[in-house]
Amino acid sequence: MSNSIPATRIYVDMNSFFASCEQQQREELRGKPIGVVSHSGNYACVIAPSIEAKRLGVKTGMRLSDCRQLCPSLIPVVARPFIYRQYHLKIMDVLRHYCIETVPKSIDEAVMDMTSYRLVYPCLKTVAQNIKVSLSEACGSYVKCSIGIAPNTFLAKLATELQKPDGLVELTPENLDEHLARMQLTDLPGIARANEKRLMAVGIYTPLQLRHSSESLLRKVFGGIVGNYWYQRLHFMEVDGSSTQPYQSMSTARTVSGRQRESLALLESLFVSLCTRLEQRMVKQEVFCKEIRFFIRYTNIPAWETRIVLNDYTQDAVEIRQYIQHQMACFEQAHSFRLFNNRVQQMGVTVSSFLHGKRCQYNLFDNKINKDKVRAVMYALKDRYRRDIVRRASEIMNPHEMRDAIGFGSVKDLGDKDGSPINEYLLEDDELPLI
């Protein structure tokens, strides 16, 4: 491979992001092993261990009780999603100062397309070092990142995994084979156990062998064009891109606590909150859905789920709830079984088959245009003044039963300052009392 292939991607991956934000916010946590958990309780899941906790064997996804066996001094910290979103916006401001063509891949990762900046920045390693300094100034010294530089997005992301925490690695045609020789197949982003077995079945046991396999062989292993993509990724071609795609679906789900499952009113409030959260997301994205899915999972009995295809598009939480309740009532009547009971473990709602609001056609005999306008105004008021400045009547009862939650996935809901407006609703503490 010719050494004339230029590096054009900078990938920024924040280290132990949620835990680092908490340590930056709270001096008493600095330098100590902490685990950010989704909720309080011995069986809570650690969603982000700090760097100190990782060194002692704590991993993302472990139960708090298991973590304490490895690290008795672990300090659990209940997640504060609104804090992490605020740091995300600061990080994006810094990155876009260096390159306007910066796309967030998740709340703690972003890729910068430097193709148009080759004459502005002759040395991308210098740019990466300056980014680290700027992030420290904007966010604080405890919020660190690993940066990868490469000719394409995949290899730039891979470079961030090679040196953590606070790493800086550039992958080039000259050193790629050297790095791949020290890795396992499952170290490659996108290669899990199933793909590892496929590759081993044809004699590919290492990432280095994968890189030097023929494109036709990889097509056989991965079943078509995916094999072409893997060949191109490992030969410095860009196939993953950096543009954001519109939503295909939106989901929200919550695990039910012991206290909640003992109260029908609390289960209903959680159900209302799930529908309302999806309404808020659809309003911000200016889309309407035509398909609804709902599930309830139980302890020791089979789950129940339903799929509803609507005649007309909607984004209204009350309508979504009513459609689901109708299906629940039909099932309960036919089976003499109460779906909301003390065995409920988890419930979730998904909406899909979207249509953008500008293309929505209203029924001549049931014009919802005024209701849709009022809904948009309601969320505009929430954004401008505060989340609780106006609420539906259904949201008043037990309004905080559904704690805010955040994953490492898409951040399109949050918006950005160079595209859609910032969603201020998601930057507020959901534990604040009603006014």
Tab-separated table of C-alpha atoms in Angstrom:
chain	number	residue	atom	x	y	z
A	1	MET	CA	0.000	0.000	0.000
A	2	SER	CA	1.473	3.332	-1.037
A	3	ASN	CA	2.468	5.740	1.721
A	4	SER	CA	0.850	8.523	-0.287
A	5	ILE	CA	-2.535	7.775	1.328
A	6	PRO	CA	-3.220	10.798	3.545
A	7	ALA	CA	-4.808	10.690	6.981
A	8	THR	CA	-8.189	12.435	6.718
A	9	ARG	CA	-10.110	11.321	9.827
A	10	ILE	CA	-9.700	12.229	13.486
A	11	TYR	CA	-11.764	10.106	15.864
A	12	VAL	CA	-12.308	11.360	19.414
A	13	ASP	CA	-13.380	8.826	22.058
A	14	MET	CA	-13.942	10.141	25.591
A	15	ASN	CA	-12.500	7.938	28.344
A	16	SER	CA	-14.927	6.573	30.980
A	17	PHE	CA	-17.130	9.486	30.016
A	18	PHE	CA	-19.969	9.406	32.540
A	19	ALA	CA	-17.613	8.618	35.425
A	20	SER	CA	-15.144	11.309	34.319
A	21	CYS	CA	-17.923	13.909	34.228
A	22	GLU	CA	-18.925	12.974	37.781
A	23	GLN	CA	-15.321	13.234	38.972
A	24	GLN	CA	-14.966	16.612	37.309
A	25	GLN	CA	-18.176	17.820	38.983
A	26	ARG	CA	-17.434	16.382	42.436
A	27	GLU	CA	-13.974	16.790	43.924
A	28	GLU	CA	-14.548	14.079	46.546
A	29	LEU	CA	-14.745	11.435	43.765
A	30	ARG	CA	-11.486	12.327	42.040
A	31	GLY	CA	-8.841	9.632	41.973
A	32	LYS	CA	-11.238	7.058	43.474
A	33	PRO	CA	-12.867	3.979	41.905
A	34	ILE	CA	-16.470	4.898	41.111
A	35	GLY	CA	-19.205	3.216	39.131
A	36	VAL	CA	-22.022	5.189	37.550
A	37	VAL	CA	-25.217	3.172	38.012
A	38	SER	CA	-28.657	3.470	36.462
A	39	HIS	CA	-30.374	3.493	39.869
A	40	SER	CA	-29.611	2.907	43.528
A	41	GLY	CA	-29.629	-0.655	44.845
A	42	ASN	CA	-27.250	-3.581	45.217
A	43	TYR	CA	-28.391	-5.137	41.929
A	44	ALA	CA	-27.995	-1.982	39.871
A	45	CYS	CA	-25.983	-2.215	36.672
A	46	VAL	CA	-22.712	-0.273	36.374
A	47	ILE	CA	-23.028	1.631	33.101
A	48	ALA	CA	-19.689	3.474	33.375
A	49	PRO	CA	-16.787	2.547	35.678
A	50	SER	CA	-14.089	5.151	36.254
A	51	ILE	CA	-10.539	4.605	35.031
A	52	GLU	CA	-9.511	3.692	38.607
A	53	ALA	CA	-12.307	1.090	38.808
A	54	LYS	CA	-11.394	-0.416	35.433
A	55	ARG	CA	-7.844	-0.971	36.647
A	56	LEU	CA	-9.282	-3.109	39.452
A	57	GLY	CA	-11.303	-5.276	37.045
A	58	VAL	CA	-14.674	-3.528	37.047
A	59	LYS	CA	-16.319	-3.612	33.614
A	60	THR	CA	-19.308	-1.931	32.022
A	61	GLY	CA	-22.488	-3.969	32.456
A	62	MET	CA	-21.516	-5.706	35.703
A	63	ARG	CA	-23.893	-5.847	38.650
A	64	LEU	CA	-22.908	-3.613	41.538
A	65	SER	CA	-22.786	-6.622	43.881
A	66	ASP	CA	-20.278	-8.368	41.577
A	67	CYS	CA	-18.201	-5.195	41.226
A	68	ARG	CA	-17.839	-4.916	44.999
A	69	GLN	CA	-16.324	-8.384	45.147
A	70	LEU	CA	-13.554	-7.181	42.835
A	71	CYS	CA	-13.347	-3.684	44.288
A	72	PRO	CA	-14.806	-3.337	47.827
A	73	SER	CA	-14.003	0.386	47.846
A	74	LEU	CA	-16.107	1.072	44.716
A	75	ILE	CA	-18.310	4.156	45.133
A	76	PRO	CA	-21.688	3.897	43.322
A	77	VAL	CA	-22.918	7.135	41.755
A	78	VAL	CA	-26.457	7.365	40.361
A	79	ALA	CA	-26.382	8.646	36.765
A	80	ARG	CA	-27.250	12.266	36.012
A	81	PRO	CA	-27.896	12.260	32.237
A	82	PHE	CA	-28.498	16.001	31.964
A	83	ILE	CA	-24.911	16.614	33.164
A	84	TYR	CA	-23.422	14.306	30.526
A	85	ARG	CA	-25.426	15.968	27.755
A	86	GLN	CA	-24.102	19.366	28.820
A	87	TYR	CA	-20.524	18.076	28.612
A	88	HIS	CA	-21.285	16.553	25.208
A	89	LEU	CA	-22.289	19.975	23.882
A	90	LYS	CA	-19.086	21.534	25.250
A	91	ILE	CA	-17.050	18.819	23.542
A	92	MET	CA	-18.802	19.331	20.218
A	93	ASP	CA	-18.188	23.092	20.438
A	94	VAL	CA	-14.465	22.440	20.845
A	95	LEU	CA	-14.267	19.943	17.981
A	96	ARG	CA	-16.210	22.160	15.593
A	97	HIS	CA	-13.825	25.009	16.380
A	98	TYR	CA	-11.168	22.924	14.613
A	99	CYS	CA	-13.376	21.280	11.972
A	100	ILE	CA	-16.938	22.176	11.091
A	101	GLU	CA	-17.379	18.754	9.459
A	102	THR	CA	-17.607	16.983	12.821
A	103	VAL	CA	-20.321	14.392	13.405
A	104	PRO	CA	-21.135	12.888	16.828
A	105	LYS	CA	-21.233	9.095	16.605
A	106	SER	CA	-22.562	8.794	20.160
A	107	ILE	CA	-22.624	10.901	23.298
A	108	ASP	CA	-18.931	10.184	23.948
A	109	GLU	CA	-17.551	9.778	20.417
A	110	ALA	CA	-17.208	11.983	17.340
A	111	VAL	CA	-15.460	11.807	13.987
A	112	MET	CA	-13.875	14.790	12.252
A	113	ASP	CA	-13.552	14.769	8.453
A	114	MET	CA	-10.341	16.699	7.801
A	115	THR	CA	-10.320	16.220	4.012
A	116	SER	CA	-10.945	19.920	3.331
A	117	TYR	CA	-8.417	21.025	5.962
A	118	ARG	CA	-5.219	19.437	4.620
A	119	LEU	CA	-3.706	22.813	3.712
A	120	VAL	CA	-4.907	24.403	6.955
A	121	TYR	CA	-3.487	21.648	9.198
A	122	PRO	CA	-0.327	20.088	7.725
A	123	CYS	CA	0.113	17.829	10.792
A	124	LEU	CA	-2.990	16.171	12.222
A	125	LYS	CA	-1.088	14.926	15.279
A	126	THR	CA	-0.492	18.532	16.268
A	127	VAL	CA	-4.193	19.229	15.798
A	128	ALA	CA	-5.042	16.239	18.025
A	129	GLN	CA	-2.703	17.485	20.749
A	130	ASN	CA	-4.295	20.932	20.580
A	131	ILE	CA	-7.756	19.361	20.798
A	132	LYS	CA	-6.757	17.634	24.032
A	133	VAL	CA	-5.631	20.948	25.507
A	134	SER	CA	-8.822	22.710	24.386
A	135	LEU	CA	-11.034	19.951	25.821
A	136	SER	CA	-9.228	20.192	29.141
A	137	GLU	CA	-9.809	23.945	29.211
A	138	ALA	CA	-13.488	23.653	28.262
A	139	CYS	CA	-14.468	20.610	30.343
A	140	GLY	CA	-11.812	20.211	33.016
A	141	SER	CA	-8.717	18.096	33.461
A	142	TYR	CA	-10.615	14.945	34.508
A	143	VAL	CA	-12.522	14.688	31.224
A	144	LYS	CA	-9.959	12.977	29.003
A	145	CYS	CA	-10.087	11.372	25.582
A	146	SER	CA	-8.256	8.989	23.284
A	147	ILE	CA	-7.762	10.216	19.723
A	148	GLY	CA	-7.204	8.116	16.624
A	149	ILE	CA	-5.961	9.391	13.253
A	150	ALA	CA	-6.272	7.397	10.030
A	151	PRO	CA	-7.336	7.625	6.375
A	152	ASN	CA	-10.855	6.329	7.172
A	153	THR	CA	-13.371	6.342	10.019
A	154	PHE	CA	-13.041	2.664	10.908
A	155	LEU	CA	-9.272	2.717	11.333
A	156	ALA	CA	-9.405	6.029	13.196
A	157	LYS	CA	-11.855	4.475	15.673
A	158	LEU	CA	-9.662	1.394	15.939
A	159	ALA	CA	-6.689	3.639	16.755
A	160	THR	CA	-8.546	5.042	19.786
A	161	GLU	CA	-8.699	1.509	21.240
A	162	LEU	CA	-4.945	0.997	21.058
A	163	GLN	CA	-3.952	3.441	23.765
A	164	LYS	CA	-6.228	4.229	26.720
A	165	PRO	CA	-6.670	6.393	28.630
A	166	ASP	CA	-5.584	9.711	27.133
A	167	GLY	CA	-4.086	8.091	24.029
A	168	LEU	CA	-3.056	9.438	20.640
A	169	VAL	CA	-2.339	6.950	17.846
A	170	GLU	CA	-2.077	7.383	14.083
A	171	LEU	CA	-2.574	4.363	11.821
A	172	THR	CA	-0.744	4.514	8.496
A	173	PRO	CA	0.044	2.055	5.682
A	174	GLU	CA	3.474	1.648	7.276
A	175	ASN	CA	2.392	0.699	10.810
A	176	LEU	CA	-1.071	-0.876	10.414
A	177	ASP	CA	0.206	-4.451	10.034
A	178	GLU	CA	2.387	-4.022	13.115
A	179	HIS	CA	-0.622	-3.032	15.239
A	180	LEU	CA	-2.931	-5.696	13.776
A	181	ALA	CA	-0.369	-8.409	14.555
A	182	ARG	CA	-0.818	-7.732	18.286
A	183	MET	CA	-4.636	-7.918	18.213
A	184	GLN	CA	-7.363	-10.554	18.339
A	185	LEU	CA	-10.223	-10.704	15.839
A	186	THR	CA	-12.740	-9.573	18.466
A	187	ASP	CA	-10.632	-6.464	19.111
A	188	LEU	CA	-11.894	-5.111	15.788
A	189	PRO	CA	-15.060	-2.997	16.118
A	190	GLY	CA	-17.877	-5.010	14.557
A	191	ILE	CA	-16.296	-8.458	14.984
A	192	ALA	CA	-18.067	-10.375	17.750
A	193	ARG	CA	-18.012	-14.105	18.516
A	194	ALA	CA	-20.339	-15.072	15.663
A	195	ASN	CA	-18.205	-13.345	13.013
A	196	GLU	CA	-15.054	-14.692	14.647
A	197	LYS	CA	-16.353	-18.255	14.152
A	198	ARG	CA	-17.165	-17.519	10.498
A	199	LEU	CA	-13.661	-16.230	9.867
A	200	MET	CA	-11.949	-19.089	11.692
A	201	ALA	CA	-13.989	-21.581	9.658
A	202	VAL	CA	-12.134	-20.440	6.511
A	203	GLY	CA	-8.716	-20.197	8.162
A	204	ILE	CA	-8.661	-16.523	9.182
A	205	TYR	CA	-7.508	-16.439	12.818
A	206	THR	CA	-6.045	-12.954	13.227
A	207	PRO	CA	-6.780	-9.368	12.124
A	208	LEU	CA	-3.566	-9.439	10.088
A	209	GLN	CA	-4.793	-12.469	8.129
A	210	LEU	CA	-8.137	-10.712	7.682
A	211	ARG	CA	-6.425	-7.674	6.188
A	212	HIS	CA	-4.477	-9.751	3.684
A	213	SER	CA	-7.403	-11.971	2.639
A	214	SER	CA	-8.885	-11.545	-0.810
A	215	GLU	CA	-12.045	-9.529	-1.338
A	216	SER	CA	-13.800	-12.532	-2.895
A	217	LEU	CA	-13.059	-14.690	0.165
A	218	LEU	CA	-14.435	-12.037	2.522
A	219	ARG	CA	-17.583	-11.833	0.399
A	220	LYS	CA	-18.104	-15.553	1.019
A	221	VAL	CA	-17.459	-15.263	4.756
A	222	PHE	CA	-19.762	-12.296	5.378
A	223	GLY	CA	-22.336	-13.148	2.733
A	224	GLY	CA	-22.018	-10.445	0.094
A	225	ILE	CA	-21.349	-6.729	0.194
A	226	VAL	CA	-20.423	-6.735	3.896
A	227	GLY	CA	-17.311	-8.651	2.882
A	228	ASN	CA	-16.439	-5.892	0.392
A	229	TYR	CA	-16.791	-3.351	3.193
A	230	TRP	CA	-14.364	-5.208	5.438
A	231	TYR	CA	-11.802	-5.468	2.650
A	232	GLN	CA	-12.116	-1.745	1.902
A	233	ARG	CA	-11.932	-0.702	5.578
A	234	LEU	CA	-8.648	-2.531	6.068
A	235	HIS	CA	-7.269	-1.040	2.846
A	236	PHE	CA	-7.863	2.587	3.878
A	237	MET	CA	-11.033	3.204	1.870
A	238	GLU	CA	-13.971	5.053	3.470
A	239	VAL	CA	-17.168	3.010	3.611
A	240	ASP	CA	-18.634	3.959	6.992
A	241	GLY	CA	-19.110	7.642	6.222
A	242	SER	CA	-19.740	10.367	8.758
A	243	SER	CA	-23.231	11.604	7.923
A	244	THR	CA	-26.095	11.061	10.334
A	245	GLN	CA	-29.074	9.021	9.158
A	246	PRO	CA	-32.721	9.797	9.996
A	247	TYR	CA	-34.456	7.672	12.591
A	248	GLN	CA	-35.999	4.399	11.451
A	249	SER	CA	-37.618	3.903	14.853
A	250	MET	CA	-37.641	5.358	18.371
A	251	SER	CA	-37.802	3.273	21.519
A	252	THR	CA	-37.981	3.856	25.231
A	253	ALA	CA	-38.069	1.197	27.947
A	254	ARG	CA	-37.585	0.982	31.700
A	255	THR	CA	-36.963	-1.731	34.259
A	256	VAL	CA	-39.678	-1.740	36.937
A	257	SER	CA	-38.604	-1.489	40.575
A	258	GLY	CA	-40.082	-3.607	43.355
A	259	ARG	CA	-41.949	-0.585	44.712
A	260	GLN	CA	-43.459	0.225	41.314
A	261	ARG	CA	-44.688	-3.274	40.525
A	262	GLU	CA	-46.670	-3.384	43.754
A	263	SER	CA	-48.755	-0.346	42.733
A	264	LEU	CA	-51.088	-0.221	39.747
A	265	ALA	CA	-50.994	3.607	39.868
A	266	LEU	CA	-47.180	3.667	39.621
A	267	LEU	CA	-47.191	1.211	36.719
A	268	GLU	CA	-49.722	3.386	34.924
A	269	SER	CA	-47.598	6.487	35.582
A	270	LEU	CA	-44.542	4.762	34.159
A	271	PHE	CA	-46.571	3.747	31.097
A	272	VAL	CA	-47.735	7.356	30.614
A	273	SER	CA	-44.134	8.574	30.898
A	274	LEU	CA	-42.934	6.139	28.235
A	275	CYS	CA	-45.541	7.393	25.759
A	276	THR	CA	-44.875	11.025	26.656
A	277	ARG	CA	-41.122	10.650	26.136
A	278	LEU	CA	-41.694	9.311	22.623
A	279	GLU	CA	-44.111	12.152	21.903
A	280	GLN	CA	-41.449	14.672	22.925
A	281	ARG	CA	-38.845	13.017	20.711
A	282	MET	CA	-41.161	12.919	17.690
A	283	VAL	CA	-42.159	16.565	18.149
A	284	LYS	CA	-38.490	17.622	18.237
A	285	GLN	CA	-37.727	15.570	15.118
A	286	GLU	CA	-40.944	16.795	13.428
A	287	VAL	CA	-42.100	13.284	12.546
A	288	PHE	CA	-45.311	11.254	12.947
A	289	CYS	CA	-45.474	7.480	13.359
A	290	LYS	CA	-47.782	4.861	11.870
A	291	GLU	CA	-46.629	1.773	13.764
A	292	ILE	CA	-46.528	1.163	17.534
A	293	ARG	CA	-45.030	-1.742	19.454
A	294	PHE	CA	-45.416	-2.349	23.173
A	295	PHE	CA	-44.010	-5.080	25.401
A	296	ILE	CA	-44.202	-6.135	29.043
A	297	ARG	CA	-41.708	-8.603	30.491
A	298	TYR	CA	-42.432	-10.510	33.676
A	299	THR	CA	-40.673	-12.558	36.322
A	300	ASN	CA	-41.138	-16.321	35.696
A	301	ILE	CA	-43.945	-15.953	33.126
A	302	PRO	CA	-43.856	-15.306	29.349
A	303	ALA	CA	-43.663	-11.724	28.070
A	304	TRP	CA	-46.584	-10.012	26.337
A	305	GLU	CA	-46.238	-7.747	23.333
A	306	THR	CA	-48.371	-6.174	20.659
A	307	ARG	CA	-47.890	-4.466	17.298
A	308	ILE	CA	-50.344	-1.850	16.061
A	309	VAL	CA	-50.437	-0.436	12.526
A	310	LEU	CA	-52.455	2.789	12.457
A	311	ASN	CA	-54.724	4.092	9.746
A	312	ASP	CA	-53.450	7.647	10.278
A	313	TYR	CA	-50.109	9.013	11.443
A	314	THR	CA	-49.782	10.320	14.998
A	315	GLN	CA	-47.275	11.727	17.471
A	316	ASP	CA	-49.738	12.259	20.321
A	317	ALA	CA	-48.901	10.426	23.588
A	318	VAL	CA	-52.551	10.148	24.611
A	319	GLU	CA	-53.472	8.500	21.307
A	320	ILE	CA	-50.507	6.118	21.501
A	321	ARG	CA	-51.498	5.143	25.023
A	322	GLN	CA	-55.141	4.617	24.034
A	323	TYR	CA	-54.210	2.359	21.102
A	324	ILE	CA	-52.063	0.209	23.403
A	325	GLN	CA	-54.698	0.149	26.164
A	326	HIS	CA	-57.293	-1.095	23.658
A	327	GLN	CA	-55.038	-4.048	22.746
A	328	MET	CA	-54.394	-4.721	26.429
A	329	ALA	CA	-58.118	-4.704	27.219
A	330	CYS	CA	-58.858	-7.168	24.402
A	331	PHE	CA	-56.168	-9.545	25.650
A	332	GLU	CA	-57.253	-9.260	29.294
A	333	GLN	CA	-60.866	-9.948	28.417
A	334	ALA	CA	-59.973	-12.991	26.315
A	335	HIS	CA	-57.492	-14.514	28.787
A	336	SER	CA	-58.753	-13.266	32.181
A	337	PHE	CA	-55.259	-12.052	32.982
A	338	ARG	CA	-54.254	-8.635	34.308
A	339	LEU	CA	-51.249	-7.385	32.310
A	340	PHE	CA	-50.214	-4.810	34.925
A	341	ASN	CA	-49.442	-6.940	37.989
A	342	ASN	CA	-46.790	-7.480	40.653
A	343	ARG	CA	-44.644	-9.622	38.334
A	344	VAL	CA	-43.921	-6.879	35.801
A	345	GLN	CA	-40.166	-6.601	35.323
A	346	GLN	CA	-39.826	-4.284	32.327
A	347	MET	CA	-41.965	-2.429	29.805
A	348	GLY	CA	-41.202	-0.506	26.644
A	349	VAL	CA	-42.750	1.293	23.684
A	350	THR	CA	-41.402	1.613	20.123
A	351	VAL	CA	-42.725	3.808	17.320
A	352	SER	CA	-41.726	3.533	13.656
A	353	SER	CA	-42.820	4.021	10.023
A	354	PHE	CA	-42.235	7.758	10.229
A	355	LEU	CA	-43.529	10.557	8.046
A	356	HIS	CA	-42.117	14.065	8.266
A	357	GLY	CA	-44.612	16.660	9.451
A	358	LYS	CA	-44.311	18.686	6.250
A	359	ARG	CA	-45.644	15.733	4.280
A	360	CYS	CA	-48.458	14.860	6.674
A	361	GLN	CA	-51.933	15.039	5.106
A	362	TYR	CA	-54.865	15.605	7.432
A	363	ASN	CA	-58.215	13.867	7.278
A	364	LEU	CA	-60.927	16.153	5.936
A	365	PHE	CA	-63.373	15.068	8.673
A	366	ASP	CA	-60.916	14.869	11.578
A	367	ASN	CA	-58.515	17.756	11.249
A	368	LYS	CA	-55.762	17.418	13.868
A	369	ILE	CA	-53.744	20.396	12.674
A	370	ASN	CA	-54.638	22.583	15.673
A	371	LYS	CA	-53.794	19.844	18.181
A	372	ASP	CA	-50.446	19.312	16.455
A	373	LYS	CA	-49.696	23.044	16.582
A	374	VAL	CA	-50.571	23.211	20.286
A	375	ARG	CA	-48.313	20.219	20.980
A	376	ALA	CA	-45.388	21.873	19.201
A	377	VAL	CA	-45.977	25.119	21.127
A	378	MET	CA	-46.116	23.201	24.416
A	379	TYR	CA	-42.672	21.702	23.883
A	380	ALA	CA	-41.295	25.024	22.658
A	381	LEU	CA	-42.426	26.521	25.988
A	382	LYS	CA	-40.792	23.648	27.881
A	383	ASP	CA	-37.538	24.259	26.014
A	384	ARG	CA	-37.561	27.979	26.603
A	385	TYR	CA	-38.688	28.212	30.217
A	386	ARG	CA	-38.489	24.818	31.885
A	387	ARG	CA	-39.691	21.271	31.431
A	388	ASP	CA	-42.473	21.604	34.013
A	389	ILE	CA	-43.749	25.047	32.963
A	390	VAL	CA	-46.665	23.265	31.269
A	391	ARG	CA	-47.789	19.656	31.590
A	392	ARG	CA	-50.561	17.395	30.422
A	393	ALA	CA	-53.040	16.361	33.113
A	394	SER	CA	-51.896	12.744	32.712
A	395	GLU	CA	-48.339	13.756	33.654
A	396	ILE	CA	-49.282	15.249	37.017
A	397	MET	CA	-49.696	11.977	38.912
A	398	ASN	CA	-46.320	10.591	40.046
A	399	PRO	CA	-44.398	12.604	37.414
A	400	HIS	CA	-40.944	11.311	38.370
A	401	GLU	CA	-41.621	7.568	38.227
A	402	MET	CA	-39.546	7.299	35.062
A	403	ARG	CA	-36.031	8.471	35.771
A	404	ASP	CA	-34.132	10.038	32.932
A	405	ALA	CA	-31.822	7.566	31.241
A	406	ILE	CA	-29.067	7.845	28.708
A	407	GLY	CA	-27.103	5.442	26.582
A	408	PHE	CA	-23.967	5.675	24.533
A	409	GLY	CA	-25.898	5.569	21.287
A	410	SER	CA	-27.468	8.208	19.117
A	411	VAL	CA	-27.541	11.846	20.200
A	412	LYS	CA	-29.776	13.080	17.386
A	413	ASP	CA	-32.518	13.854	19.927
A	414	LEU	CA	-30.263	16.394	21.593
A	415	GLY	CA	-29.752	18.415	18.407
A	416	ASP	CA	-26.725	20.552	17.686
A	417	LYS	CA	-25.910	24.192	17.282
A	418	ASP	CA	-24.986	23.831	13.623
A	419	GLY	CA	-28.133	21.988	12.607
A	420	SER	CA	-31.326	21.439	14.535
A	421	PRO	CA	-31.809	23.582	17.652
A	422	ILE	CA	-30.543	22.347	20.991
A	423	ASN	CA	-33.184	20.344	22.857
A	424	GLU	CA	-33.122	22.236	26.161
A	425	TYR	CA	-35.662	19.774	27.581
A	426	LEU	CA	-32.880	17.158	27.814
A	427	LEU	CA	-30.479	19.484	29.660
A	428	GLU	CA	-32.637	19.771	32.775
A	429	ASP	CA	-32.459	17.712	35.948
A	430	ASP	CA	-35.529	15.465	35.932
A	431	GLU	CA	-35.400	15.257	39.727
A	432	LEU	CA	-36.263	18.941	40.172
A	433	PRO	CA	-39.597	19.497	41.948
A	434	LEU	CA	-42.618	20.746	40.049
A	435	ILE	CA	-43.229	24.496	40.082
